[in-house]
Coordinates of C-alpha atoms in Angstrom, one line a residue:
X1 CA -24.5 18.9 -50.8
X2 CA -22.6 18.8 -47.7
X3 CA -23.7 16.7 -44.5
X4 CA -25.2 19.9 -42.8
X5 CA -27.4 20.7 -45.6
X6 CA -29.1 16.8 -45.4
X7 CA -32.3 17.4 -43.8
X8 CA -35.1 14.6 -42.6
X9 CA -38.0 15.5 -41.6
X10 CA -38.2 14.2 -38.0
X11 CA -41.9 14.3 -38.3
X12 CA -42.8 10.6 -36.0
X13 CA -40.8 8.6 -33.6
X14 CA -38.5 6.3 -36.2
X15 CA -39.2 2.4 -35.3
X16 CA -35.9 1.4 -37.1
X17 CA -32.6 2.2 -36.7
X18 CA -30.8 5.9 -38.2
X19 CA -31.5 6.5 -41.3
X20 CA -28.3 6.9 -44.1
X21 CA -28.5 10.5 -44.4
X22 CA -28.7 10.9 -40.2
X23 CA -25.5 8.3 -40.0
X24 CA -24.2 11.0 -42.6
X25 CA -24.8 14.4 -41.1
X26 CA -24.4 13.2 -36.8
X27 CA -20.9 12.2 -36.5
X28 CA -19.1 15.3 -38.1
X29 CA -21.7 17.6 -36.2
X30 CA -21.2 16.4 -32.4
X31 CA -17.3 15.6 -33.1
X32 CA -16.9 19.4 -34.3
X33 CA -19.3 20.2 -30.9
X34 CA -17.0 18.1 -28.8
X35 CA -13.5 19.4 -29.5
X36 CA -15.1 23.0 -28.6
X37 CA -16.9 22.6 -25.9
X38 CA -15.5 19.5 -24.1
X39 CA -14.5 19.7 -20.5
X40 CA -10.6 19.3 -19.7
X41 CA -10.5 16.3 -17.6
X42 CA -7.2 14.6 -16.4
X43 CA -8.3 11.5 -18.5
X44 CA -8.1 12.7 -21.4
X45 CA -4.9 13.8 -21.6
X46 CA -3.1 11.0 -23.1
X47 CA -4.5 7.4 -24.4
X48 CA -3.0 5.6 -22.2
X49 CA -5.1 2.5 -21.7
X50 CA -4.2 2.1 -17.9
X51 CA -5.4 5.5 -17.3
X52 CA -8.7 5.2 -19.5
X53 CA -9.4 1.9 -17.7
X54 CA -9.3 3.5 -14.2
X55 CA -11.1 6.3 -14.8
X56 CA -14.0 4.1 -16.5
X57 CA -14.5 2.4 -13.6
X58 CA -14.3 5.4 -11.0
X59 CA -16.9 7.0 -13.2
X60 CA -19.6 3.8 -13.2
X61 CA -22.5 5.6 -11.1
X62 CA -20.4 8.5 -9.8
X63 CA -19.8 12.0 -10.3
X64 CA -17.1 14.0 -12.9
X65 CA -16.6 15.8 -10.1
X66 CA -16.1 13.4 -7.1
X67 CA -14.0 11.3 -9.3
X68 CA -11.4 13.9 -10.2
X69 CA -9.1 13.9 -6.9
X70 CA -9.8 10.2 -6.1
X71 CA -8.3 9.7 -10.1
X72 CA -5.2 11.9 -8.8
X73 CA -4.7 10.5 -6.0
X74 CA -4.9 6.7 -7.0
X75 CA -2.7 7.5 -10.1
X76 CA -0.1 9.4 -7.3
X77 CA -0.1 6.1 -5.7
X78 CA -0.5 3.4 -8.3
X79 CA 0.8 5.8 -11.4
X80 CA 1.2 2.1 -13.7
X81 CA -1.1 -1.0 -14.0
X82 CA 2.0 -3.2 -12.9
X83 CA 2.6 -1.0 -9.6
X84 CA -1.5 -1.7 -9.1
X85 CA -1.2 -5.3 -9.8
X86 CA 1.8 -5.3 -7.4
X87 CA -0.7 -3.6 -4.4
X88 CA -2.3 -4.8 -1.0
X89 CA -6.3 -4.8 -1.6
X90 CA -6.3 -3.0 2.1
X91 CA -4.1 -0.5 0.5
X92 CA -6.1 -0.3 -2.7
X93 CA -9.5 0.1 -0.8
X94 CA -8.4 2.6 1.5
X95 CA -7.7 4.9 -1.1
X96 CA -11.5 4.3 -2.7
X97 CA -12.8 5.4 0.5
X98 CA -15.7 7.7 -0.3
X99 CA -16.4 6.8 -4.3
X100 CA -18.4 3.7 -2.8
X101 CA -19.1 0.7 -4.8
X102 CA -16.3 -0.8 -3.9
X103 CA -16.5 -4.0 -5.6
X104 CA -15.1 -2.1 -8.5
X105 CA -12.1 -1.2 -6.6
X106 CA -11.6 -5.1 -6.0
X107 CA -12.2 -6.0 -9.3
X108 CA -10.2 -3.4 -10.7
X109 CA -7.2 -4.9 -8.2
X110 CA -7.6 -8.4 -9.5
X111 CA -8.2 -7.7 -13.0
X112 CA -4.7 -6.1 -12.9
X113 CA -3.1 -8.9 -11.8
X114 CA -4.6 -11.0 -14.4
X115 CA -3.0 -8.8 -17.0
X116 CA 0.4 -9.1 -15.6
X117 CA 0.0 -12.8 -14.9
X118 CA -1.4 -13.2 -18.8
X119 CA -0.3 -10.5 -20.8
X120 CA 2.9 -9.1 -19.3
X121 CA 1.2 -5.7 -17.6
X122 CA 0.3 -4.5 -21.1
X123 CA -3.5 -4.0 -21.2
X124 CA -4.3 -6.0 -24.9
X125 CA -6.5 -4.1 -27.9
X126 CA -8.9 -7.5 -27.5
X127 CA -12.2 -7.3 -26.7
X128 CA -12.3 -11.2 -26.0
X129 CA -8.8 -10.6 -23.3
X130 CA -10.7 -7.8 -22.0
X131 CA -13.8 -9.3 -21.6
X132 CA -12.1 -12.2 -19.6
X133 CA -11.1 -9.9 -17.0
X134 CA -13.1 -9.2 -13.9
X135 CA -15.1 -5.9 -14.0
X136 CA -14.9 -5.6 -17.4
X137 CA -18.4 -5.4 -18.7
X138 CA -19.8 -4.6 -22.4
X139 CA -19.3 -0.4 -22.1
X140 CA -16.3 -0.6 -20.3
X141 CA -14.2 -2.7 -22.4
X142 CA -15.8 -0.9 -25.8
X143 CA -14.7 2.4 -23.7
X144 CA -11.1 1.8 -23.0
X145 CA -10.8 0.0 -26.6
X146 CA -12.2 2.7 -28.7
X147 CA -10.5 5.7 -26.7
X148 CA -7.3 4.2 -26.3
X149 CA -7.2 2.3 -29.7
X150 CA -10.0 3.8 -31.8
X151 CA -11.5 0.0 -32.2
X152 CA -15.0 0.5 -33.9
X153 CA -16.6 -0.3 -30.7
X154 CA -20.1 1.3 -29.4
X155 CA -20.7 2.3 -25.7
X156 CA -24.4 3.0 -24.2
X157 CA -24.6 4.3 -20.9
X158 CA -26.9 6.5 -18.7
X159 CA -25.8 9.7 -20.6
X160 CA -25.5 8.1 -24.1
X161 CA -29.0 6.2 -24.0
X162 CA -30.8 9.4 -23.1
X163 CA -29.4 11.5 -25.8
X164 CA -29.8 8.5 -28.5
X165 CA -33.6 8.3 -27.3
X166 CA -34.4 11.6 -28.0
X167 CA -32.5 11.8 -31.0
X168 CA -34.7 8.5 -32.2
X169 CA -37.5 9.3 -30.9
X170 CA -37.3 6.1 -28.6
X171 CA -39.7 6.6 -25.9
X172 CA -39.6 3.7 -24.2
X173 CA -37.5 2.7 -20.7
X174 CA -33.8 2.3 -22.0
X175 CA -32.7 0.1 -19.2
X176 CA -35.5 -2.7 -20.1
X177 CA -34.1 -5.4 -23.0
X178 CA -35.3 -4.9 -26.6
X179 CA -35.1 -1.2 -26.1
X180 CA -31.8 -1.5 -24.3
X181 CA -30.8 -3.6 -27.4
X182 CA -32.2 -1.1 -29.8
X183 CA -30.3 1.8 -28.6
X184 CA -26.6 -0.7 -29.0
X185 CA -27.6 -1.1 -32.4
X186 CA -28.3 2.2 -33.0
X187 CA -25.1 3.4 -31.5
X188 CA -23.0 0.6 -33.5
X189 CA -24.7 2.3 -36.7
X190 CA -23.7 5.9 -35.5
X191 CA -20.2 5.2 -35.3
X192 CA -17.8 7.0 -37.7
X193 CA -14.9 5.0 -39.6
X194 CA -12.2 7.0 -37.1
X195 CA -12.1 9.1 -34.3
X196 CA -14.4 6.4 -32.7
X197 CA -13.1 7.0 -28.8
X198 CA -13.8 10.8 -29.7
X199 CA -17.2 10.2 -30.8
X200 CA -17.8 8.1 -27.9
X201 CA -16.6 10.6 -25.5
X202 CA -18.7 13.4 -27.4
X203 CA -22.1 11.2 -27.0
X204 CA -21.2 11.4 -23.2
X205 CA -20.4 14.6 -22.9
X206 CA -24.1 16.0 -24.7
X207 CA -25.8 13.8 -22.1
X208 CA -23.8 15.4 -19.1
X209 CA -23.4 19.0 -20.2
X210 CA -26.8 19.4 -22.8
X211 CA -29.0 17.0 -22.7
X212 CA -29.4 16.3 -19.3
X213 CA -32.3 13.9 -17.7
X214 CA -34.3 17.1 -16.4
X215 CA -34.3 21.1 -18.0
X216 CA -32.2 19.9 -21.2
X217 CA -30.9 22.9 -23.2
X218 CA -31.8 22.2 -26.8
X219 CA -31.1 25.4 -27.8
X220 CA -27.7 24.8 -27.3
X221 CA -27.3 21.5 -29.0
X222 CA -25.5 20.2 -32.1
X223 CA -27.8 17.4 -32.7
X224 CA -31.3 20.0 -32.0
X225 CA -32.2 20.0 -35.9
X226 CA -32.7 16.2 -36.4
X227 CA -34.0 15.6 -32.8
X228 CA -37.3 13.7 -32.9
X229 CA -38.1 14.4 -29.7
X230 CA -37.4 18.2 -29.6
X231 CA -39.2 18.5 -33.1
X232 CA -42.1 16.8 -31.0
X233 CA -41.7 19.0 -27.9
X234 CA -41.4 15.7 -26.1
X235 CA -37.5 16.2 -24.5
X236 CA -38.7 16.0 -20.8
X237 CA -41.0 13.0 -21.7
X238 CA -38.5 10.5 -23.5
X239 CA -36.8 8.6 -22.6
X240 CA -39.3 7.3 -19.9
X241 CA -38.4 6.7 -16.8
X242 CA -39.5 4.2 -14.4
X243 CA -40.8 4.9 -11.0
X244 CA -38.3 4.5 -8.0
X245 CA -38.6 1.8 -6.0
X246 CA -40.2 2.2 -2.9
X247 CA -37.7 3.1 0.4
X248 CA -37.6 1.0 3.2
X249 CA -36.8 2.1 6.6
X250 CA -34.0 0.5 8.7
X251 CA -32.9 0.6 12.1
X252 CA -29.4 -0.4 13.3
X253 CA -27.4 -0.2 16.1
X254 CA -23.3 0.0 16.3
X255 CA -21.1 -0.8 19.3
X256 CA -18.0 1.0 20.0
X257 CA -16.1 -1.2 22.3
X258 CA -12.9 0.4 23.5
X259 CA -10.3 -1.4 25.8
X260 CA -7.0 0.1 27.3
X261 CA -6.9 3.3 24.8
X262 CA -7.3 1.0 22.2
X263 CA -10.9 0.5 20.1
X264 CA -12.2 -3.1 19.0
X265 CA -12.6 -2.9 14.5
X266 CA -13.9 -6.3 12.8
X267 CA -13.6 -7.1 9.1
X268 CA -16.6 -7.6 7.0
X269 CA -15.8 -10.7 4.8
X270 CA -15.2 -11.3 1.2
X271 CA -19.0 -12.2 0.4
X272 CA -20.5 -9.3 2.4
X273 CA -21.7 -7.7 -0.6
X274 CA -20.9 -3.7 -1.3
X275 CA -18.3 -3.4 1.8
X276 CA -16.8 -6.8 1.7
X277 CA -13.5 -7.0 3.2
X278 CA -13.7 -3.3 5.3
X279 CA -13.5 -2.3 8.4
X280 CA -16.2 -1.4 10.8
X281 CA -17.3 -1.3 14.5
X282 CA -19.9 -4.3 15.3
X283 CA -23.4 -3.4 14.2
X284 CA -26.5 -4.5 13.1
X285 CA -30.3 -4.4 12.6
X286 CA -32.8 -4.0 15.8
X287 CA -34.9 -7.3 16.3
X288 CA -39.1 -6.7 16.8
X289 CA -39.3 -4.5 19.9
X290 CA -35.4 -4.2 20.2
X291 CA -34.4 -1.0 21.9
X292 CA -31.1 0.4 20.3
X293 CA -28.9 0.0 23.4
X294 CA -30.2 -3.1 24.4
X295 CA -29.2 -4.8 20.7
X296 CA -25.9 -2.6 20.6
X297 CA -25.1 -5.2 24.0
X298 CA -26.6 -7.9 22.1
X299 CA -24.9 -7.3 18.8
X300 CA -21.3 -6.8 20.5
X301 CA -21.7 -10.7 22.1
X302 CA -23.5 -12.2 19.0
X303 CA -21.4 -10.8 16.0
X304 CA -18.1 -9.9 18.4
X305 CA -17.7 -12.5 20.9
X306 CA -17.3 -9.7 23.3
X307 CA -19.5 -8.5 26.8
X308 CA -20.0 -4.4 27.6
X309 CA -21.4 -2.3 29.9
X310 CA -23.3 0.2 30.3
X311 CA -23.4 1.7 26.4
X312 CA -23.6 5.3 25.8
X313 CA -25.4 6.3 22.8
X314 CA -23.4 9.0 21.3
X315 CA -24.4 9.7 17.7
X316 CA -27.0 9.0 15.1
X317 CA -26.3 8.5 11.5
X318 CA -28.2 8.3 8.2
X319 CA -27.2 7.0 5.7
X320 CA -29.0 5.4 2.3
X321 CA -28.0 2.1 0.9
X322 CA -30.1 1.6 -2.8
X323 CA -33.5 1.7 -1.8
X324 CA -33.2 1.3 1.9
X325 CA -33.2 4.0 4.4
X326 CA -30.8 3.4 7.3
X327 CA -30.9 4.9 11.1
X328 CA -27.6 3.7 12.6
X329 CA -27.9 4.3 16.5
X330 CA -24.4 4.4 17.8
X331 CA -23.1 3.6 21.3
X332 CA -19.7 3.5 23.1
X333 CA -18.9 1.0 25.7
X334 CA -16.2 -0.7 27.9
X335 CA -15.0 -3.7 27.8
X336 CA -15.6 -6.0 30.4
X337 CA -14.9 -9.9 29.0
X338 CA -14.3 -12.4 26.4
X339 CA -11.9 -12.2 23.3
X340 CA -13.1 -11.5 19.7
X341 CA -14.5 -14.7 18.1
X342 CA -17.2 -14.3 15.3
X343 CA -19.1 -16.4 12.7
X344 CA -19.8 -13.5 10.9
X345 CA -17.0 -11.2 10.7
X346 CA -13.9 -12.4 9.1
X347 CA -11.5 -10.5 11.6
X348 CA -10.9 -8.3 14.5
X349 CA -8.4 -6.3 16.2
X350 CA -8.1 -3.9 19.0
X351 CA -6.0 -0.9 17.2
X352 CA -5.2 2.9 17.9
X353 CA -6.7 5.8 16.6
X354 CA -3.7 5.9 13.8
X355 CA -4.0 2.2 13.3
X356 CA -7.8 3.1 12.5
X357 CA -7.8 5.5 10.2
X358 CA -5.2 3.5 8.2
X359 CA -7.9 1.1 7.9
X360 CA -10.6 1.1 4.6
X361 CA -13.7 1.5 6.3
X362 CA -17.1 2.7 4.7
X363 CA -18.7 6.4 4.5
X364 CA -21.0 5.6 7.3
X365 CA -18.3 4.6 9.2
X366 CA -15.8 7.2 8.9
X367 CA -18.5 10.0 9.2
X368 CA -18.7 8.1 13.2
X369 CA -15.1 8.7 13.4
X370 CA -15.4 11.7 12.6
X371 CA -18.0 12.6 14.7
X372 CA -16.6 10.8 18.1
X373 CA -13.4 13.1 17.6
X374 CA -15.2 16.3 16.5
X375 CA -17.0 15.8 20.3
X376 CA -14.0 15.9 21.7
X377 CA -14.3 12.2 22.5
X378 CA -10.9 11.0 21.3
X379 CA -9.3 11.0 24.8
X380 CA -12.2 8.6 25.8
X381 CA -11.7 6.4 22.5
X382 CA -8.0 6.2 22.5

């Protein structure tokens, strides 16, 4: 009997791992899927372990598709892990401009140097090297060791924990503990003796192309005839999901202090969180009863060192940040006295428009750029 012809009833949600006969009949099925129907992305066109690496972190929370030219470009620019080692973080985080998250960009950096300084610039088959390296998390070591080296290594992520639900018949929340744990078990158990990387890649792929979180199209799935939760009609239901955490609403106001054709940019430092060590124009949030040009004044002395007058409001931005909300007011001013001096920022400099857009800066903050010039302000600016 062949591994298509094993059939197990998936007649109730199974509360242990995959049966034999499912370990049996899975792998061959979703691997013969795969190499039809998988999408031609740059990353896969070689193992090279550099390449796997980079793209495994671009991907974390973003987009196939925003991902592709920023993969281009950064392997244009940095083509081996030696010539990223070798780079200037500015340089490195100017280029991640717009995938966000940029703490992976900064681990990424120093992670490379650690290979060079400890393993000669060769990225080692070892989980334990691996997992010594900044960044370099549970799925994203197993991802770059089974697809460059076809370890026997198991990844879960958003993609592979919904299709491995449905398939079990795990309803519960994947991202909570014993069910998060359950799920790495079950995907160590699904693993075939080779081709592991392809597998792996293959599990992803269902979850991105087929079994997607809302309007999943069974019909056209490899794995429909053992799925407990389609033979249960229950593919929209599991796995659950929790409910989003509540927005909050923020309101902020940013200064744009310009000075003899020349426009004052401060440096977030390295423990600011999610934009440490980018550029930005002062801003901040209103205090109780604040109104937004009044603080833009107050947040040019307090974070800047520096006195306006007479701001200008001249855009408004939104912008979301996890669960907050944020209404950026923005203003343009002259400057009329003192030289920058902060216990907040770790920098600042007065700089051109070219010097400006050399710098890494965040999403919100470009898009203000952008808009100043777009209303023909640039003159004013610079």
């Amino acid at each position: 009997m062949s591994d298509d012809q094993i059939t197990d009833p998936p007649a109730a949600p199974l509360s242990g791992g995959p049966t034999p006969s499912l370990r049996r009949w899975l792998a061959p099925r979703l691997l013969r899927w795969y190499r039809l129907e998988r999408r031609d992305l740059p990353w896969r066109l070689d193992r090279d372990p550099y390449r796997i690496w980079v793209s495994e972190v671009m991907l974390q929370q973003t987009q196939v598709a925003t991902v592709i030219p920023f993969f281009h470009r950064f392997l244009a620019r940095f083509p081996t892990l030696a010539d990223l080692a070798a780079a200037d973080e500015q340089d490195v985080l100017r280029l991640w401009e717009g995938l966000g998250y940029y703490r992976r960009a900064r681990d990424l950096l120093a992670a490379a140097r650690l290979v060079v300084e400890r393993h000669g610039g060769i990225l080692p088959a070892d989980e334990a090297a691996l997992e010594a390296l900044p960044g370099m998390g549970r799925y994203t070591r197993n991802a770059v060791l089974s697809q460059a080296f076809d370890l026997r290594l198991p990844i879960v992520e958003a993609n592979v924990q919904r299709v491995l639900s449905r398939v079990l018949g795990y309803a519960e929340d994947p991202r909570q503990g014993p069910a998060r744990k359950r799920l790495w078990d079950a995907a160590e158990q699904l693993l075939p003796r080779r081709d592991v990387g392809e597998f792996n890649q293959a599990l992803m792929e269902l979850g991105a192309l087929v079994c997607t979180a809302t309007g999943p199209r069974c019909g056209q799935c490899p794995l429909a005839d053992r799925c407990v939760a389609f033979a249960q009609g229950r593919q929209e239901e599991i796995p659950a999901r929790a409910a989003p955490p509540a927005t909050t609403l923020v309101n902020e106001s940013a200064i744009v202090v310009r000075r003899e054709g020349r426009v004052l940019l401060v440096q977030r430092p390295t423990t600011a969180g999610r934009w440490a060590n980018l550029w930005e124009v002062p801003h901040g949030v209103l205090g109780a009863g604040e109104d937004a040009g009044t603080a833009a004044i107050r947040l040019a002395r307090e974070l800047a060192g520096v006195e306006v007058d007479g701001p200008r409001e001249v855009a408004t931005i939104t912008h979301g940040v996890t669960r907050y909300r944020i209404t950026l007011n923005c203003f343009e001013a002259d400057h009329v006295g003192g030289e920058f001096r902060s216990t907040y920022y770790a920098a600042g400099e007065w700089l051109t428009a070219d010097e400006v857009a050399a710098r890494p800066v965040s999403a919100p903050q470009r898009r203000l750029a952008k808009l100043l010039r777009e209303q023909g302000r640039q003159g004013l600016l610079f």
